[in-house]
Every structure is written in C-alpha cells, then in structure tokens.
XYZ file of C-alpha atoms in Angstrom:
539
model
C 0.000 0.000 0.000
C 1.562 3.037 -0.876
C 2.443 3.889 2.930
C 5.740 4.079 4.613
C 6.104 0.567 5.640
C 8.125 -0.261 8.858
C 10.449 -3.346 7.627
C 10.550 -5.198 10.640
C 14.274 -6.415 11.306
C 13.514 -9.722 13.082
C 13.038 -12.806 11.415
C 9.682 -14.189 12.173
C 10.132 -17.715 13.786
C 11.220 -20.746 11.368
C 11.098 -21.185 8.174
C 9.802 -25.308 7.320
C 10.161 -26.657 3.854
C 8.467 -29.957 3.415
C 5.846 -32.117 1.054
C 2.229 -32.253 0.983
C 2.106 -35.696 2.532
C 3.050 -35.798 6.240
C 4.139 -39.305 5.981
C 6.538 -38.600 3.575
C 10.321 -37.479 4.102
C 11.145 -33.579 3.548
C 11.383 -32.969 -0.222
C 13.865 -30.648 -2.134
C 14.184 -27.422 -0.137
C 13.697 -24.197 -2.381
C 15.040 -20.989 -0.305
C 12.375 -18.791 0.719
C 12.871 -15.216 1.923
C 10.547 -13.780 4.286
C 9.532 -9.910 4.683
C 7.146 -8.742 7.016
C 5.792 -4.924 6.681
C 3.569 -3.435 9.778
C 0.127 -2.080 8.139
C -0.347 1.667 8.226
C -2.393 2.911 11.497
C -6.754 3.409 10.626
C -6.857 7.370 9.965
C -10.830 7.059 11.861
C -12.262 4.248 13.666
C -16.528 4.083 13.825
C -19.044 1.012 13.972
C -19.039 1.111 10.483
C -18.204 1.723 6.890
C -18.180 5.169 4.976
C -18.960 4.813 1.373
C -17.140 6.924 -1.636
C -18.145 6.935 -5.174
C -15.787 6.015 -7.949
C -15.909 7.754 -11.427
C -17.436 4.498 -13.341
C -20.692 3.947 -13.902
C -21.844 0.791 -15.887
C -25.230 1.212 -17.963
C -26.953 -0.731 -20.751
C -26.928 0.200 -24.479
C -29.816 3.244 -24.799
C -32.987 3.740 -22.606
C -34.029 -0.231 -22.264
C -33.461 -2.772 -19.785
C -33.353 -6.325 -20.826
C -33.083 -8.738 -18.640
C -29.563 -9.718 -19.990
C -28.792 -6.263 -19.227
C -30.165 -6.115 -15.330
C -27.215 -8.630 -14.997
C -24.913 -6.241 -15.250
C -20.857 -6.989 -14.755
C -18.107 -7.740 -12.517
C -14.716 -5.680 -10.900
C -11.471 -6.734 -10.552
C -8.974 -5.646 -8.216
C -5.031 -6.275 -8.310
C -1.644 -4.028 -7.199
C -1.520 -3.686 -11.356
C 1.747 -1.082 -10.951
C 3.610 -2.641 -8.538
C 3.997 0.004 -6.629
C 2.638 -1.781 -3.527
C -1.393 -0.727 -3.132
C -3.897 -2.076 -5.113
C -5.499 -0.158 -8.263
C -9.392 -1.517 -9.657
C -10.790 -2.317 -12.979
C -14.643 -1.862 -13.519
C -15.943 -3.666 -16.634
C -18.577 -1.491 -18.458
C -21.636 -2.964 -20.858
C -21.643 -0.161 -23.388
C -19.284 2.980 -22.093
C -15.583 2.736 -21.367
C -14.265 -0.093 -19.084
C -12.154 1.338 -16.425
C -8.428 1.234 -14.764
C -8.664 2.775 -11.540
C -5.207 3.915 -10.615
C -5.008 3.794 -6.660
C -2.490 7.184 -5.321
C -3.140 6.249 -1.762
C -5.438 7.344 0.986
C -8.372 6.098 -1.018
C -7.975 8.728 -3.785
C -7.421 7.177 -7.680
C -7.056 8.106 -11.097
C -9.490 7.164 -13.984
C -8.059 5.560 -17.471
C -10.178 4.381 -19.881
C -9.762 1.069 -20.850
C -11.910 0.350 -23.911
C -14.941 0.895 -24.881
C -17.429 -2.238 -25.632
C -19.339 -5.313 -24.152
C -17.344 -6.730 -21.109
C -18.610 -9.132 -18.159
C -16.375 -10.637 -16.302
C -13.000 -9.493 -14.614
C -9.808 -11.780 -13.825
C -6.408 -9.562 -13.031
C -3.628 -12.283 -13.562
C -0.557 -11.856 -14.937
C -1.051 -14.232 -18.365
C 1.983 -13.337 -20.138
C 4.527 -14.875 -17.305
C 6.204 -11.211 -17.364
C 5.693 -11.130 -13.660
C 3.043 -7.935 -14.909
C -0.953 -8.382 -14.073
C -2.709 -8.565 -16.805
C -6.194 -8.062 -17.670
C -8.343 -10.343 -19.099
C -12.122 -9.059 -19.458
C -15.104 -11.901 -21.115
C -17.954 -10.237 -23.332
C -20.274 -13.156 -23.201
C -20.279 -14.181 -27.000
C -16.630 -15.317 -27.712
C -13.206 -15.668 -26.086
C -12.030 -13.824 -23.269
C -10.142 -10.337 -23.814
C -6.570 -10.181 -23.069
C -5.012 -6.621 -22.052
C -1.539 -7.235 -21.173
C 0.244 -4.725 -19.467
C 3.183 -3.270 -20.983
C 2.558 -0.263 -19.379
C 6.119 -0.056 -16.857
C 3.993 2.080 -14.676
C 1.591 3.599 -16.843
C -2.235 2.817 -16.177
C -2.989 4.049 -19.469
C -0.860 1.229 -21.870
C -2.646 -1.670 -21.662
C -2.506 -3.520 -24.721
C -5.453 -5.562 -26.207
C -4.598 -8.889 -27.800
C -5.813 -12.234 -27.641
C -5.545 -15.623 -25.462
C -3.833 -17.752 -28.065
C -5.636 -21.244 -28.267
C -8.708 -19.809 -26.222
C -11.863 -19.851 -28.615
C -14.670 -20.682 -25.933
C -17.236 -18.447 -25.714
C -17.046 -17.359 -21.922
C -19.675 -15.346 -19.834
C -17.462 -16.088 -16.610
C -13.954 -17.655 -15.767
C -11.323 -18.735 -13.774
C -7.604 -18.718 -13.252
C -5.320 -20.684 -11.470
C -2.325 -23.656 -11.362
C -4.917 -27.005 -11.340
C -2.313 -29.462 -11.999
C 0.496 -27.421 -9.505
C 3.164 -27.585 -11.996
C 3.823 -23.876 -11.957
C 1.709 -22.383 -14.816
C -2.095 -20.966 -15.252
C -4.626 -23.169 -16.403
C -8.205 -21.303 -17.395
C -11.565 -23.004 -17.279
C -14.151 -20.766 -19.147
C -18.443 -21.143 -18.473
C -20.801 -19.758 -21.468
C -24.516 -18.214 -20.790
C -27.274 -17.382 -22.880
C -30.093 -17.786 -21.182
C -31.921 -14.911 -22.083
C -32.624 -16.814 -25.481
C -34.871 -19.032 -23.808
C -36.449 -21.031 -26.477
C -32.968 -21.861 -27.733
C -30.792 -21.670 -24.341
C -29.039 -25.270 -24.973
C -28.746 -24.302 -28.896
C -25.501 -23.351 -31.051
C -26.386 -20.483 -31.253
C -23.017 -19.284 -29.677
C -21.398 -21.986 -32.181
C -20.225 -25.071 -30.900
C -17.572 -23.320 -28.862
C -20.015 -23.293 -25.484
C -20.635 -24.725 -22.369
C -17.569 -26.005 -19.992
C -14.577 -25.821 -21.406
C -10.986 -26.846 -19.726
C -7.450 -25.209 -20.934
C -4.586 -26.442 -19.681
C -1.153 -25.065 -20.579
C 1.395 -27.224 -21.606
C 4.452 -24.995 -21.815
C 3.667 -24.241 -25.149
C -0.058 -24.233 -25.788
C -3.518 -24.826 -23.923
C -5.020 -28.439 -24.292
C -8.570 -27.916 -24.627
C -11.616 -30.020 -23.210
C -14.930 -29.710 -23.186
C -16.421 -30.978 -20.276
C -19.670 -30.166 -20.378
C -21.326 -29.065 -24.013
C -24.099 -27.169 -21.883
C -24.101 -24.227 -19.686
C -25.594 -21.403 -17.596
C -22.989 -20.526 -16.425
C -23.216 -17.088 -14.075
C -20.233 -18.393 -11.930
C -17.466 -20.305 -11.580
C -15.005 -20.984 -9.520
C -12.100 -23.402 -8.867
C -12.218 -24.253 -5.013
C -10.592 -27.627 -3.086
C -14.058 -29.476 -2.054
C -12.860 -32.846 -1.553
C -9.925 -31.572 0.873
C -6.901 -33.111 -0.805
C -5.294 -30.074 -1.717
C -5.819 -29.823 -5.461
C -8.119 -27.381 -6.761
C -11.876 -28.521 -8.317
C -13.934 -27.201 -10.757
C -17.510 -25.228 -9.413
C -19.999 -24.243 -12.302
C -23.414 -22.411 -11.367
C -26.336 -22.291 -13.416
C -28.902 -19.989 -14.223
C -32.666 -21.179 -14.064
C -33.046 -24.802 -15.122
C -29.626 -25.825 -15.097
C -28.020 -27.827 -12.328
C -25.106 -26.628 -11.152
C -21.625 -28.855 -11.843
C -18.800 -29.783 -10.208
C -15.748 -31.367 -11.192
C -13.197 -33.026 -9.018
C -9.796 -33.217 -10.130
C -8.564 -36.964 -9.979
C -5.421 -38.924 -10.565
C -6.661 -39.602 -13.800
C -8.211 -36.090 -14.820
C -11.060 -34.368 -13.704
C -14.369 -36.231 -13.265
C -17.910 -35.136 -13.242
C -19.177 -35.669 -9.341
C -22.765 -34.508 -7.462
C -21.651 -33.920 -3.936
C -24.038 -31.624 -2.924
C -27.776 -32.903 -1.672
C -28.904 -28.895 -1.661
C -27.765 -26.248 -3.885
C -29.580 -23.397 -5.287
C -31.881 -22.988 -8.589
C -31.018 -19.955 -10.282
C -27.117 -19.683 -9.251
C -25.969 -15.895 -9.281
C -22.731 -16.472 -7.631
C -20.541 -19.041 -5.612
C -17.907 -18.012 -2.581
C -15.995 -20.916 -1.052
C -14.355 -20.065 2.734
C -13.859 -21.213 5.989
C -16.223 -19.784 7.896
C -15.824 -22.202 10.802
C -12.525 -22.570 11.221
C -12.436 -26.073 11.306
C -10.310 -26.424 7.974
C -12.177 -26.996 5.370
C -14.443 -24.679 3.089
C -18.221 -24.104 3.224
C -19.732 -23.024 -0.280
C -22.066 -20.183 -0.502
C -24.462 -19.895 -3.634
C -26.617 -16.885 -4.246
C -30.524 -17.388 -5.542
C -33.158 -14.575 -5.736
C -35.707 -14.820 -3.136
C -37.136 -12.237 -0.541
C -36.767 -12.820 3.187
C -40.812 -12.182 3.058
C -43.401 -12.167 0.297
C -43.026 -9.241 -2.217
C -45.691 -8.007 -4.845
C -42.673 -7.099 -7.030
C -41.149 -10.292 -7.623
C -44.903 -11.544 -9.168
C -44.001 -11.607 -12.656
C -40.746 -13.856 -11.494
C -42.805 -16.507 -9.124
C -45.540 -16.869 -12.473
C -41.959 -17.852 -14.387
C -40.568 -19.847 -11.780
C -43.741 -21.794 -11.292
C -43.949 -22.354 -14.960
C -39.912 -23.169 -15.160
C -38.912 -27.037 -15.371
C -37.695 -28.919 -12.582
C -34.374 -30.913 -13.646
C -33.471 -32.381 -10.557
C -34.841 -32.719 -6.843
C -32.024 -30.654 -5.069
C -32.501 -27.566 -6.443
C -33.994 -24.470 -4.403
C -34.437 -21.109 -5.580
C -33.160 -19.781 -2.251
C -29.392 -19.213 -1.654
C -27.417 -21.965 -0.177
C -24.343 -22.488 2.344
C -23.136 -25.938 2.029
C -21.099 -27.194 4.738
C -19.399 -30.735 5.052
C -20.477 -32.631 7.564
C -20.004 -36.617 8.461
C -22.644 -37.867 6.048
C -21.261 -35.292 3.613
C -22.435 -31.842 2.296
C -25.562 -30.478 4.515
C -27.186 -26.542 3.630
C -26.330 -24.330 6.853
C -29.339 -21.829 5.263
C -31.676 -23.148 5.175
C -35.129 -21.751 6.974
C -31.918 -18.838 7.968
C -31.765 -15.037 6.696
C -29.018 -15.666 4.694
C -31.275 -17.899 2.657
C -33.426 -15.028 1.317
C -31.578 -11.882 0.705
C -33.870 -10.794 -2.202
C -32.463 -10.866 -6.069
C -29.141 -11.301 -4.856
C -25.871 -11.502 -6.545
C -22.258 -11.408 -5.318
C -21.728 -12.845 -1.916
C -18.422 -13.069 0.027
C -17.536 -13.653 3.054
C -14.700 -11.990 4.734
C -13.181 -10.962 8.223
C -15.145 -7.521 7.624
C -14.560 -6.919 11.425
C -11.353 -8.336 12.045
C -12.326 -10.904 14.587
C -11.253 -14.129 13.252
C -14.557 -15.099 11.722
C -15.556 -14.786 8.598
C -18.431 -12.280 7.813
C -20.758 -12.270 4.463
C -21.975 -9.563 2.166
C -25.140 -9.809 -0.390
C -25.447 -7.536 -3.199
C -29.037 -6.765 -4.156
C -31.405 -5.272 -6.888
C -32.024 -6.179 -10.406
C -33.629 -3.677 -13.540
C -35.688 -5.720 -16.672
C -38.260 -4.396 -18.442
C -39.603 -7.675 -18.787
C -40.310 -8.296 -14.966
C -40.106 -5.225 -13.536
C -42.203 -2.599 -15.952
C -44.780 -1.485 -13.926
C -41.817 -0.297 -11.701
C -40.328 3.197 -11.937
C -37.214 2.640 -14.303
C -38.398 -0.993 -14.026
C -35.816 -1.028 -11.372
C -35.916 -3.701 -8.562
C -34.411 -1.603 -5.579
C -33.134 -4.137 -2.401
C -30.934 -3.051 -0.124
C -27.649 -5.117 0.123
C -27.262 -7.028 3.356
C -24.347 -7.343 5.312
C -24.138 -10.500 8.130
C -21.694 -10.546 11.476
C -20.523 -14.147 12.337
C -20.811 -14.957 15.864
C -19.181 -18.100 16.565
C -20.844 -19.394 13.365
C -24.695 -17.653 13.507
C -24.497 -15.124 10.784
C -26.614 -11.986 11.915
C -27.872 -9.316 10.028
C -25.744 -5.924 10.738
C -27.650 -2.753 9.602
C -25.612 -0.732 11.317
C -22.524 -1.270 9.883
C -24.022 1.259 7.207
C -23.658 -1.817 4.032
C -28.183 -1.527 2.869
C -26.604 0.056 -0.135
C -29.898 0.190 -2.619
C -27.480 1.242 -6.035
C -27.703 -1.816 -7.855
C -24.683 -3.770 -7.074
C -24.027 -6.391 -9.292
C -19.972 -7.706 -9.441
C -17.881 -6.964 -5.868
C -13.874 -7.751 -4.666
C -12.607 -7.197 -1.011
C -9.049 -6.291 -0.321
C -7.297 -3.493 1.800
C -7.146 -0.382 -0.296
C -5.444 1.973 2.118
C -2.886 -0.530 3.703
C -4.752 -0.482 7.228
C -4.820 -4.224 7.434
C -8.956 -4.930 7.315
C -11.126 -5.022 4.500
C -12.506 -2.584 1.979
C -15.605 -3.585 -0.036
C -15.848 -2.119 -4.025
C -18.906 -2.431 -5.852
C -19.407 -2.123 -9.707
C -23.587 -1.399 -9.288
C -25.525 -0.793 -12.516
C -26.687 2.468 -13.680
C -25.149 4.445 -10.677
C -21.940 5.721 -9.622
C -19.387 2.207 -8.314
C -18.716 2.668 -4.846
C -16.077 1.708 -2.520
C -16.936 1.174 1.417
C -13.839 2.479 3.383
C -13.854 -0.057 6.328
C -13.932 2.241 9.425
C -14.568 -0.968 12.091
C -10.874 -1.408 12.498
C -8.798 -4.376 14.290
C -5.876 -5.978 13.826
C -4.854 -8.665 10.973
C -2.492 -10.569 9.488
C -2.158 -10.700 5.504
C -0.044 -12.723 3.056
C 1.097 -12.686 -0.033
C 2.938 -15.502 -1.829
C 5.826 -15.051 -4.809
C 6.667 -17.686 -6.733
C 9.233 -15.957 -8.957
C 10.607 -19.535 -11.225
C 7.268 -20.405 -12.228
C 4.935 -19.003 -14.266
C 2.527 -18.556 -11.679
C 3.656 -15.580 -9.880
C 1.073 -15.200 -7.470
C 0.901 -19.014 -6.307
C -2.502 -19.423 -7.668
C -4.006 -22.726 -6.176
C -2.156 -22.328 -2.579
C -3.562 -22.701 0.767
C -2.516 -20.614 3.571
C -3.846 -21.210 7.322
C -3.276 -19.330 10.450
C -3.055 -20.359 13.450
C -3.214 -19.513 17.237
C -4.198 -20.262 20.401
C -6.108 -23.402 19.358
C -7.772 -21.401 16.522
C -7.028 -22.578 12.403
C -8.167 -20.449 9.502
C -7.665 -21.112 6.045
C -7.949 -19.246 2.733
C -7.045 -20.378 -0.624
C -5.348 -17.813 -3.723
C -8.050 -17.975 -6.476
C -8.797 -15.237 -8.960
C -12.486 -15.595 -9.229
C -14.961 -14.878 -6.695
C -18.586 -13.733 -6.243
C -20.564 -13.225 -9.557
C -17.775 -11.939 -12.291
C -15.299 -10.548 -10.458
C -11.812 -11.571 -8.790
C -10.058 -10.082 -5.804
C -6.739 -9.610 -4.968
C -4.474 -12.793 -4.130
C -3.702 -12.108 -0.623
C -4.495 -14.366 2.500
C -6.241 -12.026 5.123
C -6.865 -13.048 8.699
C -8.401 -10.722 11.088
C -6.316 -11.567 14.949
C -9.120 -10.402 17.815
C -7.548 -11.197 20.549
C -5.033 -13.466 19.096
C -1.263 -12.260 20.431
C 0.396 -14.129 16.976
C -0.264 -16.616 14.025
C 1.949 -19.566 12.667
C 1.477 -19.397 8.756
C 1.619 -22.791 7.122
C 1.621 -22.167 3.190
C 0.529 -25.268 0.607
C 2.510 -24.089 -2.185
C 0.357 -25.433 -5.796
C 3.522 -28.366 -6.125
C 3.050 -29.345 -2.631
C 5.492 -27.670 -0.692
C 4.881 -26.381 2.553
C 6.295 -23.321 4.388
C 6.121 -22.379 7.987
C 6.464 -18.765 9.542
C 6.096 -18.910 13.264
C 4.953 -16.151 15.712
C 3.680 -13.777 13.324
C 2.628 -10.732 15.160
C -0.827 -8.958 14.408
C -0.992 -5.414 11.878
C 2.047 -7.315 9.619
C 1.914 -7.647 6.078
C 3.778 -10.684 5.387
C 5.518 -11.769 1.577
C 6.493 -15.513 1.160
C 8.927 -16.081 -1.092
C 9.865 -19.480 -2.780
C-alpha cells in the first residue's frame, strides 16, 4: 500500500520446507525469503463503513433494460503497478471499461480502458512477465486479453488475444490445477436470455464447460460439459486433498456442476444434496474454522413475500424442474459426516432478495468470517410497472458470531445502487477489509472499512514459475487453538476476482503460525507472526 512501511528487522520464527504428505520425508528445499511490513495505522475508527463513489458507472446500451442487461458486470482488483497498493478495474456494458489507478489514501485516477461489451474481470498476470494482466469476457466469444506493458503507466494496456482460447465465456477462472507452476483457465458460457434456444448453437459449438490447460507451449482444450448457464465459476478444493476442483453455477433450469480433479483427470461428481436454482454467484471459505471450506451460492428470493417479484414466481412456477435438489433460495453448504448439509436453510441468509455477489470476509477483524449480499435487479420484462423498471433491495451485510451469521444494519452496508460484481481487499494498507462495488446504472462505490482491528495478511511469490502469485495455494493461520484457512483464487462472487492475498483478522489473538501449501506441494512455515504485519512468502 503506498504507505511508509516499517520493515521489521527480526526474522519471524522458522522457516519449514516440506511435502504435501506428512508421511513422507522432507522434499527438495527451495530458499524462501521472508519480509514482514507493519500495516499503516486506521486514519478514523466508527461502527461502520463510509462509502465513496468512484468515477465508473456501468449502464446498458440506450434507454431499455433487458433482462440480460439487469445482470450487469463484474470488478477486478489487483496491485496492477507494482507500486505496492492495489489499483481496480470496472468492466462497463456499453461505455468505457475502467483502470482505476489507486495514489493512496483512497484517492485514484481514472483511465479508460476500452470501450465495448465486457462481463467478467480476472487480473492475472497471463503473459509470465511477472506484470498483471487483464483479461475481461464479453459473453459471445473468447475472453479479452489486455496485457500490461505499461512499466507504470495505467494508461498502456494492450489488447490482444488468449492464443488457443476460442470458448465463448460469460465467466472464468484462473489458477495452477495441476500445480506444476503455470495458469490453467476453465471458461463457463450463458445465454439464457434466449430461452427457447438456451441449450442451442447459437453461440457456435464453442459453449458450455470448457478446460485449458497449458502445456508450456499451448492450452489443451476439453470440453467438459457441451451445456451451460454458467453465471459463476469458480475453482475451489471441495474434496480436501489439496488440489483445486472445478464449481460451475447455473442460471434457471440448469443444475449446477462440479468437477473433481482426480489422478486420472477431472471427473464429473454430485456432492451436494442442496444447492440453489437460479445460481448468481458461488464463494468458497472457511467460515468455521475447522479447515475446510463451506460453499455459498446466491438465488433470488425475498426474506418475506413481495408483490414485485410476481411476474418472477408466475416464471418460476412455470420453469422445469431438472433435478430434486434444487432451491431457488441461496445456499451455504457445509461438510459434515454424512457429507455436504445446507447451513441456510429456513436462515436469513437464505433469502436476501435478487441477490448476486456474496463473500464472506473478516469484515470486522475478529477471526470469523463475515458475508456480504449484493441486491437489486432492472428488466423491463419483470419489472415494468416499476419506476425505471428497477428492482431496488438493499444489500445485506451479516456478522458471524461463533458461526450464527446476523444481520448488521448498522454497519451502514443496505446500499440500494444496484450492485451487481464486488472484490474485497485493503485499499489503504490499514490491514482490514474494503468492499468495491461495480452497481448498474449508478456511480461504483467503494466502502472504506472504518470498524478497524488488527490482521495478518499474506502474499505468496513464486518468482521460477509461471505462476507468480501461487494461484491454487492454501494458507492457514493459526493460534491459540484457533485454524483459519484461505485459498489464492482469482475468481470470486458473480464476475469478479479479488486480490491474491491471504487475510486473517487476529481479535484477541497475540500471533499466528502461517503454514503455506505451495500449488507443487510444498509447505512453508512462519512462526509467531505478530498482528498489523503484512507478510511476503517467497519461494
């Protein structure tokens, strides 16, 4: 963050290089440098967060609102100069996409990106130049690539294409699925606004699931799955071995997918006995602490009956049913000792209105995670006999207490703007989280995060790779007889991707060991890491 950071001169505790597998012997030992910053102190502490609007706003094409529109389209956010905070990338519908250069204490500088059709955000650096890139989808072909040759300069990014990447792609992910120290991409397709012909070619035969793995020289392509809905995706580890699966959800109609990643390849499973009809969004975290992710899926249902949503319960009554586990409620699937079990249902977080990022985070720096719901939808389809034919929700924000999630009004979150694609990550180097928001036809927002406490982050760099960030690793904390884990990805929430940093709010915790599951399997141990550090791993 672009702070005067305190290097701290003391090497924190030991530093353990071993394999995955406990029972094995240590492996080869890579060198790995430790530095440790101290986070800059708040500026204000309150009970809440104080929002700021950003100069992007992301609108339609004309005066209408189709439903394909009310979807509106994701945000990115990524350190994209290298200068140590991180900047933000709005994708737009029809105006200029945006770069928003972060010069510290919240204040940034607009560049225009391009102007045209974009969707979904991933800021990765695709190229191997040790540079993030960005890579923005438009729905109805390959992914965009902007690679940064900009040394510096917001303003330079370069459009070109994925070579080998011809899928059309509505959302994506990013990261190292085989841990041999590259990027692999898995891309979704969606068009199910043409509802008559929602399974048809109409997209060309270059739809529905589709694998790329890089091969040092090239991307091996497969299709696993020649249908799709897909509003999100995500590559999370469900089965807990420590290799990262494949999470598809579908719009209306379409089950949602999952593929586990074998010995052999990755294989179509159904480990779920719950998950949600209309999938907006998925979030996989550790909201327990116990080790192993829960996975959140967002639906569109009110917490109580609503007038408005009549044109949408006529629809869904009229809609198939594919399967008997669907429920057009949002769902939090935790693992239990018969397997997967929904933690929402008949609880608030199940009906959060037309929702459709949700993340959890440490919003409050306690050592639980907390979750967010954005809210609202505009289609003049459903929602004409409203002014604007705008669906106005508030967005809900939930505290976890020892694993209830609560509603919190009063951390000042109901925003009613329209928020569609959201990332967390600490944009003025304070150690907790801020919240941005690209929301549709209003100003995006970011929520400066005035609750304060003290955290630890991480960052991994795996310089002799071509996976700078450690994509695919697993960091956990722990303390006191407390473990929390996070996992790198680039893609969470509906159409957007966060930065890849490990954050873990401390409460009362006096220090953290850090064990790091690099993507080949090594492991990494930093002992006695003392709350407000910024720590960088690097193998």
């Amino acid at each position: 963050m672009r702070v005067p950071f305190r290097v701290l001169s003391v090497l924190l505790g030991a530093v353990v290089l071993a394999t995955a597998c406990a029972s094995e012997p240590t492996a080869t030992e890579r060198p790995v440098e430790i530095t440790a910053n101290t986070h800059r102190s708040p500026t204000t502490c309150s009970d809440g967060f104080i929002p700021h609007d950003l100069e992007h706003t992301t609108s339609g094409p004309g005066n209408t609102a189709s439903t394909f529109d009310g979807t509106g389209a994701g945000v990115g956010v990524a350190d994209l100069d290298a200068d140590g905070d991180f900047d933000i990338v709005l994708a737009n519908l029809s105006e200029t996409s945006s770069v928003l250069e972060n010069t510290g204490d919240l204040t940034f500088v607009r560049h225009e990106l391009e102007r045209g059709r974009f969707r979904g955000v991933s800021l990765i650096d695709a190229t191997s130049d040790g540079a993030v890139d960005i890579i923005l989808t438009t729905g109805i072909g390959p992914p965009v690539l902007f690679a940064n040759a900009a040394n510096g300069d917001l303003g330079g990014f370069e459009r070109t294409r994925l070579e080998g990447v011809r899928a059309a792609t509505y959302s994506m992910a990013w990261t190292d699925l085989g841990g041999d120290g590259d990027l692999d991409l898995v891309t979704g397709s969606y068009n199910a606004e043409l509802t008559l012909l929602r399974n048809s070619p109409i997209l060309g035969e270059d739809t529905g699931v589709v694998l790329h793995e890089w091969n040092g020289s090239g991307y091996d392509v497969t299709r696993l799955s020649d249908t799709a809905q897909a509003l999100a995706l995500i590559t999370s580890d469900i089965d807990g071995d420590h290799r990262p699966d494949i999470l598809v959800g579908n719009d209306l109609a379409t089950p949602d997918m999952t593929w586990l990643q074998t010995d052999d390849g990755f294989e179509a499973h159904a480990p779920f006995t719950t998950s949600s009809y209309s999938t907006m969004s998925f979030d996989a975290a550790d909201i327990d602490n116990d080790g192993r992710n829960e996975l959140f899926s967002t639906d569109m249902k009110p917490a109580v009956p609503d007038d408005r949503y009549r044109e949408v319960d006529e629809d869904m009554a009229a809609a198939p049913v594919v399967d008997d586990i669907q429920t057009p409620e949002n769902v939090l699937n935790d693992f239990g000792d018969e397997g997967f079990f929904n933690m929402a249902a008949g609880q608030s977080i199940a009906t959060t209105g037309w929702s459709w990022s949700g993340l959890f985070g440490d919003l409050d720096n306690d050592g639980l995670q907390d979750l967010y719901v954005t809210n609202g939808m505009r289609s003049d389809q459903l929602f004409d006999f409203l002014p604007e034919a705008r669906l106005v929700e508030e967005n809900q924000a939930f505290q976890n207490r020892n694993g209830t999630l609560e509603l919190m009004p009063s951390w000042g979150l109901g925003d009613t703007l329209g928020g569609r694609g959201m990332a967390q990550a600490d944009l003025d180097g304070d150690g907790d989280l801020d919240i941005v928001l690209n929301n549709l036809d209003g100003p995006s927002r970011l929520f400066e995060n005035q609750l304060c406490g003290n955290a630890v982050t991480v960052s991994l760099v795996w310089p002799d790779s071509n996976n700078h960030d450690a994509l695919g690793s697993t960091i956990t904390a722990a303390g006191s007889g407390i473990e929390m884990t996070r996992e790198i990805t680039s893609s969470r929430g509906y159409l957007s991707s966060g930065p890849p940093v490990a954050h873990f709010g401390t409460g009362d915790l006096s220090s953290l060991d850090i064990t790091v599951t690099w993507p080949d399997g090594t492991i990494s141990t930093v002992n006695a890491v003392e709350p407000n550090t910024h720590l960088t791993i690097t193998q």
